Short mmCIF file of C-alpha atoms in Angstrom, two decimals:
data_model
loop_
_atom_site.label_atom_id
_atom_site.label_comp_id
_atom_site.label_asym_id
_atom_site.label_seq_id
_atom_site.Cartn_x
_atom_site.Cartn_y
_atom_site.Cartn_z
CA UNK A 282 0.01 0.00 0.00
CA UNK A 283 1.47 3.36 -1.01
CA UNK A 284 2.15 6.16 1.44
CA UNK A 285 -0.41 8.33 -0.37
CA UNK A 286 -3.19 5.77 0.23
CA UNK A 287 -2.11 5.38 3.85
CA UNK A 288 -2.30 9.17 4.28
CA UNK A 289 -5.86 9.13 2.92
CA UNK A 290 -6.92 6.30 5.25
CA UNK A 291 -5.20 7.77 8.32
CA UNK A 292 -6.77 11.17 7.71
CA UNK A 293 -10.21 9.59 7.38
CA UNK A 294 -9.77 7.79 10.72
CA UNK A 295 -8.70 10.96 12.51
CA UNK A 296 -11.57 12.92 10.98
CA UNK A 297 -14.03 10.20 11.95
CA UNK A 298 -12.84 10.33 15.54
CA UNK A 299 -13.00 14.12 15.65
CA UNK A 300 -16.45 14.26 14.12
CA UNK A 301 -17.97 11.53 16.27
CA UNK A 302 -16.39 12.38 19.63
CA UNK A 303 -15.92 16.14 19.29
CA UNK A 304 -12.73 15.99 21.36
CA UNK A 305 -9.82 13.58 21.68
CA UNK A 306 -9.65 12.48 18.05
CA UNK A 307 -6.69 14.58 16.96
CA UNK A 308 -4.41 12.72 19.35
CA UNK A 309 -4.40 9.90 16.78
CA UNK A 310 -2.69 12.19 14.26
CA UNK A 311 0.86 12.00 15.61
CA UNK A 312 1.08 8.17 15.87
CA UNK A 313 -0.50 7.84 12.42
CA UNK A 314 2.15 10.14 10.95
CA UNK A 315 4.97 8.30 12.71
CA UNK A 316 3.99 4.65 12.28
CA UNK A 317 2.05 4.72 9.02
CA UNK A 318 3.77 7.51 7.08
CA UNK A 319 7.32 7.35 8.46
CA UNK A 320 7.55 10.85 9.97
CA UNK A 321 10.03 11.46 12.77
CA UNK A 322 8.52 12.57 16.13
CA UNK A 323 9.61 16.16 15.49
CA UNK A 324 8.15 16.14 11.97
CA UNK A 325 4.96 14.46 13.15
CA UNK A 326 4.24 16.91 15.97
CA UNK A 327 4.82 19.86 13.64
CA UNK A 328 2.68 18.42 10.84
CA UNK A 329 0.03 17.54 13.41
CA UNK A 330 -0.29 21.21 14.37
CA UNK A 331 -1.09 22.09 10.76
CA UNK A 332 -3.66 19.30 10.51
CA UNK A 333 -5.20 20.25 13.85
CA UNK A 334 -5.54 23.90 12.80
CA UNK A 335 -7.29 23.12 9.51
CA UNK A 336 -9.65 20.45 10.86
CA UNK A 337 -10.48 22.46 13.99
CA UNK A 338 -11.15 25.57 11.92
CA UNK A 339 -13.60 23.61 9.77
CA UNK A 340 -15.38 22.30 12.85
CA UNK A 341 -15.36 25.75 14.49
CA UNK A 342 -17.22 27.25 11.53
CA UNK A 343 -19.89 24.57 11.86
CA UNK A 344 -20.29 25.24 15.59
CA UNK A 345 -20.32 29.01 15.12
CA UNK A 346 -23.19 28.72 12.64
CA UNK A 347 -25.40 27.12 15.29
CA UNK A 348 -24.25 29.46 18.07
CA UNK A 349 -22.36 26.96 20.23
CA UNK A 350 -19.15 28.98 20.63
CA UNK A 351 -18.56 31.23 23.64
CA UNK A 352 -16.09 33.63 22.03
CA UNK A 353 -15.18 35.69 25.10
CA UNK A 354 -14.61 32.68 27.35
CA UNK A 355 -12.64 30.91 24.62
CA UNK A 356 -10.36 33.87 23.99
CA UNK A 357 -9.74 34.38 27.72
CA UNK A 358 -8.88 30.70 28.14
CA UNK A 359 -6.65 30.73 25.05
CA UNK A 360 -4.78 33.85 26.19
CA UNK A 361 -3.42 31.96 29.21
CA UNK A 362 -1.95 29.29 26.96
CA UNK A 363 -0.27 31.37 24.27
CA UNK A 364 3.09 31.91 25.97
CA UNK A 365 3.35 28.29 27.20
CA UNK A 366 2.45 27.11 23.69
CA UNK A 367 5.19 29.25 22.16
CA UNK A 368 7.76 28.21 24.74
CA UNK A 369 6.92 24.53 24.44
CA UNK A 370 6.99 24.78 20.67
CA UNK A 371 10.57 26.09 20.80
CA UNK A 372 11.56 23.53 23.44
CA UNK A 373 10.27 20.58 21.43
CA UNK A 374 13.08 20.88 18.90
CA UNK A 375 15.63 20.19 21.65
CA UNK A 376 13.97 17.16 23.23
CA UNK A 377 15.25 13.67 22.22
CA UNK A 378 12.86 11.70 20.01
CA UNK A 379 12.50 8.90 22.56
CA UNK A 380 11.50 11.33 25.34
CA UNK A 381 9.01 13.08 23.04
CA UNK A 382 7.51 9.71 22.11
CA UNK A 383 7.17 8.62 25.74
CA UNK A 384 5.53 11.92 26.67
CA UNK A 385 3.04 11.49 23.86
CA UNK A 386 2.37 7.89 24.90
CA UNK A 387 1.59 9.10 28.44
CA UNK A 388 -0.83 11.67 27.03
CA UNK A 389 -2.49 8.98 24.89
CA UNK A 390 -2.97 6.82 28.00
CA UNK A 391 -4.64 9.74 29.79
CA UNK A 392 -6.95 10.39 26.84
CA UNK A 393 -7.77 6.70 26.46
CA UNK A 394 -8.62 6.26 30.14
CA UNK A 395 -10.85 9.34 30.12
CA UNK A 396 -12.78 7.89 27.18
CA UNK A 397 -13.15 4.45 28.79
CA UNK A 398 -14.41 5.98 32.03
CA UNK A 399 -17.23 7.57 29.97
CA UNK A 400 -17.58 10.46 32.38
CA UNK A 401 -18.84 13.84 31.26
CA UNK A 402 -18.02 17.08 33.05
CA UNK A 403 -20.62 18.41 35.44
CA UNK A 404 -22.75 21.25 34.15
CA UNK A 405 -22.25 23.02 37.50
CA UNK A 406 -19.06 24.89 36.65
CA UNK A 407 -18.35 27.68 39.14
CA UNK A 408 -16.05 29.87 37.07
CA UNK A 409 -12.64 30.82 38.42
CA UNK A 410 -10.07 33.08 36.78
CA UNK A 411 -7.02 31.45 38.47
CA UNK A 412 -8.22 27.95 37.57
CA UNK A 413 -8.90 29.05 34.00
CA UNK A 414 -5.41 30.58 33.72
CA UNK A 415 -3.77 27.44 35.09
CA UNK A 416 -5.75 25.09 32.87
CA UNK A 417 -5.16 27.29 29.83
CA UNK A 418 -1.41 27.35 30.48
CA UNK A 419 -1.25 23.56 30.78
CA UNK A 420 -3.23 23.07 27.60
CA UNK A 421 -1.03 25.54 25.72
CA UNK A 422 2.12 23.73 26.82
CA UNK A 423 0.70 20.35 25.80
CA UNK A 424 -0.29 21.68 22.38
CA UNK A 425 3.07 23.34 21.80
CA UNK A 426 5.15 20.37 22.92
CA UNK A 427 3.23 17.42 21.51
CA UNK A 428 1.35 18.93 18.58
CA UNK A 429 -2.13 17.83 19.72
CA UNK A 430 -5.33 19.81 20.07
CA UNK A 431 -6.05 18.63 23.58
CA UNK A 432 -9.81 18.86 23.28
CA UNK A 433 -10.26 16.08 25.83
CA UNK A 434 -8.50 18.38 28.32
CA UNK A 435 -10.02 21.67 27.15
CA UNK A 436 -13.69 20.66 27.30
CA UNK A 437 -13.83 19.71 31.02
CA UNK A 438 -11.56 22.64 31.89
CA UNK A 439 -13.89 25.13 30.18
CA UNK A 440 -16.87 23.70 32.04
CA UNK A 441 -15.16 23.66 35.45
CA UNK A 442 -13.05 26.82 35.26
CA UNK A 443 -15.19 29.21 33.20
CA UNK A 444 -18.67 27.74 33.72
CA UNK A 445 -19.14 27.18 29.99
CA UNK A 446 -22.16 24.88 29.50
CA UNK A 447 -21.46 21.48 27.95
CA UNK A 448 -23.61 22.46 24.97
CA UNK A 449 -21.01 25.09 24.07
CA UNK A 450 -17.83 23.55 25.51
CA UNK A 451 -16.80 21.54 22.44
CA UNK A 452 -17.28 24.45 20.05
CA UNK A 453 -15.47 26.84 22.39
CA UNK A 454 -12.59 24.38 22.88
CA UNK A 455 -11.96 24.49 19.13
CA UNK A 456 -11.25 28.22 19.36
CA UNK A 457 -8.73 27.58 22.16
CA UNK A 458 -7.09 24.75 20.21
CA UNK A 459 -6.68 26.86 17.06
CA UNK A 460 -5.12 29.78 18.95
CA UNK A 461 -2.61 27.55 20.78
CA UNK A 462 -1.75 25.56 17.66
CA UNK A 463 -1.12 28.70 15.61
CA UNK A 464 1.26 30.11 18.21
CA UNK A 465 3.05 26.76 18.63
CA UNK A 466 3.43 26.40 14.87
CA UNK A 467 4.86 29.93 14.57
CA UNK A 468 7.37 29.11 17.32
CA UNK A 469 8.49 26.05 15.36
CA UNK A 470 8.95 28.01 12.14
CA UNK A 471 12.60 28.67 12.98
CA UNK A 472 13.39 25.00 13.55
CA UNK A 473 14.81 22.84 10.77
CA UNK A 474 12.00 20.36 10.20
CA UNK A 475 11.16 19.24 6.68
CA UNK A 476 7.53 18.38 5.96
CA UNK A 477 6.20 16.09 3.24
CA UNK A 478 3.29 18.13 1.90
CA UNK A 479 2.46 15.40 -0.62
CA UNK A 480 1.30 13.33 2.35
CA UNK A 481 0.04 16.09 4.63
CA UNK A 482 -2.42 17.52 2.10
CA UNK A 483 -4.34 14.26 1.40
CA UNK A 484 -4.32 13.56 5.16
CA UNK A 485 -6.00 16.94 5.77
CA UNK A 486 -8.49 16.43 2.93
CA UNK A 487 -9.82 13.11 4.21
CA UNK A 488 -9.71 14.29 7.84
CA UNK A 489 -12.09 17.15 6.96
CA UNK A 490 -14.38 14.82 5.01
CA UNK A 491 -14.18 12.17 7.74
CA UNK A 492 -15.26 14.71 10.35
CA UNK A 493 -18.60 15.14 8.56
CA UNK A 494 -19.05 11.37 8.39
CA UNK A 495 -18.21 11.21 12.09
CA UNK A 496 -21.04 13.60 12.90
CA UNK A 497 -23.48 11.31 11.09
CA UNK A 498 -22.00 8.27 12.81
CA UNK A 499 -22.47 9.85 16.23
CA UNK A 500 -26.19 10.14 15.51
CA UNK A 501 -26.46 6.39 14.82
CA UNK A 502 -24.11 4.86 17.38
CA UNK A 503 -24.25 5.44 21.13
CA UNK A 504 -21.48 7.81 22.34
CA UNK A 505 -20.44 5.30 25.01
CA UNK A 506 -19.70 2.69 22.34
CA UNK A 507 -17.63 5.12 20.28
CA UNK A 508 -15.71 6.21 23.37
CA UNK A 509 -14.87 2.61 24.27
CA UNK A 510 -13.65 1.87 20.74
CA UNK A 511 -11.43 4.93 20.46
CA UNK A 512 -10.32 4.70 24.09
CA UNK A 513 -9.11 1.14 23.52
CA UNK A 514 -7.42 2.24 20.29
CA UNK A 515 -5.58 5.03 22.11
CA UNK A 516 -4.34 2.70 24.84
CA UNK A 517 -3.07 0.28 22.18
CA UNK A 518 -1.31 3.10 20.34
CA UNK A 519 0.25 4.31 23.61
CA UNK A 520 1.59 0.82 24.35
CA UNK A 521 3.14 0.53 20.88
CA UNK A 522 4.74 3.97 21.14
CA UNK A 523 6.14 3.33 24.61
CA UNK A 524 7.53 -0.04 23.56
CA UNK A 525 9.15 1.49 20.48
CA UNK A 526 10.77 4.22 22.52
CA UNK A 527 12.10 1.92 25.23
CA UNK A 528 13.28 -1.03 23.12
#
């Protein structure tokens, strides 16, 4: 199977996860780029930022059309993460590939366990500026360092720290993700990382299309089932990445 076809299939899977779950799907991007398309960890995390920006922007437009984006809360949350995202983006170029891979594997375990637990954030968020700043900074650092959107972290943080209702948390998290990813990508612009656009572009194309199919899938399959499937997949991916980094 050619790398081009693999890029199409991997993009479709990521888009399907994003569209059906709303958050947590983009974390599949980095391992897909590394293990299916042969990217190095540094190349994969940089390319992932580009893919996350485009797919999240597409989803943000859809949420904005139906009024499920809290712009002020999203911008306030994002502001706390911009400097950490930039700093982590610069730092990533100096971290050994094995360490970067292990850090990503740990994040994948966290995301997988959250999905398997099938818990949703309480609607009774209290709103707290210090908590919002802290959560925003952590999310920015994660995005900048590992090249992931971090929606599975952003959604509960928006509910708990800024009292954003669950009905608007996913859409608002996309705004935060885009802002952090743009800053992290700009910070990496000075690093010497070559990107294979012949593989990135078809990956993005099918990810966007897959996101629309994921929305339709979520209407037919129970969310708990989808979460168990993708949660198990993430734990498997994490195990493979950790084993590859340690052996």
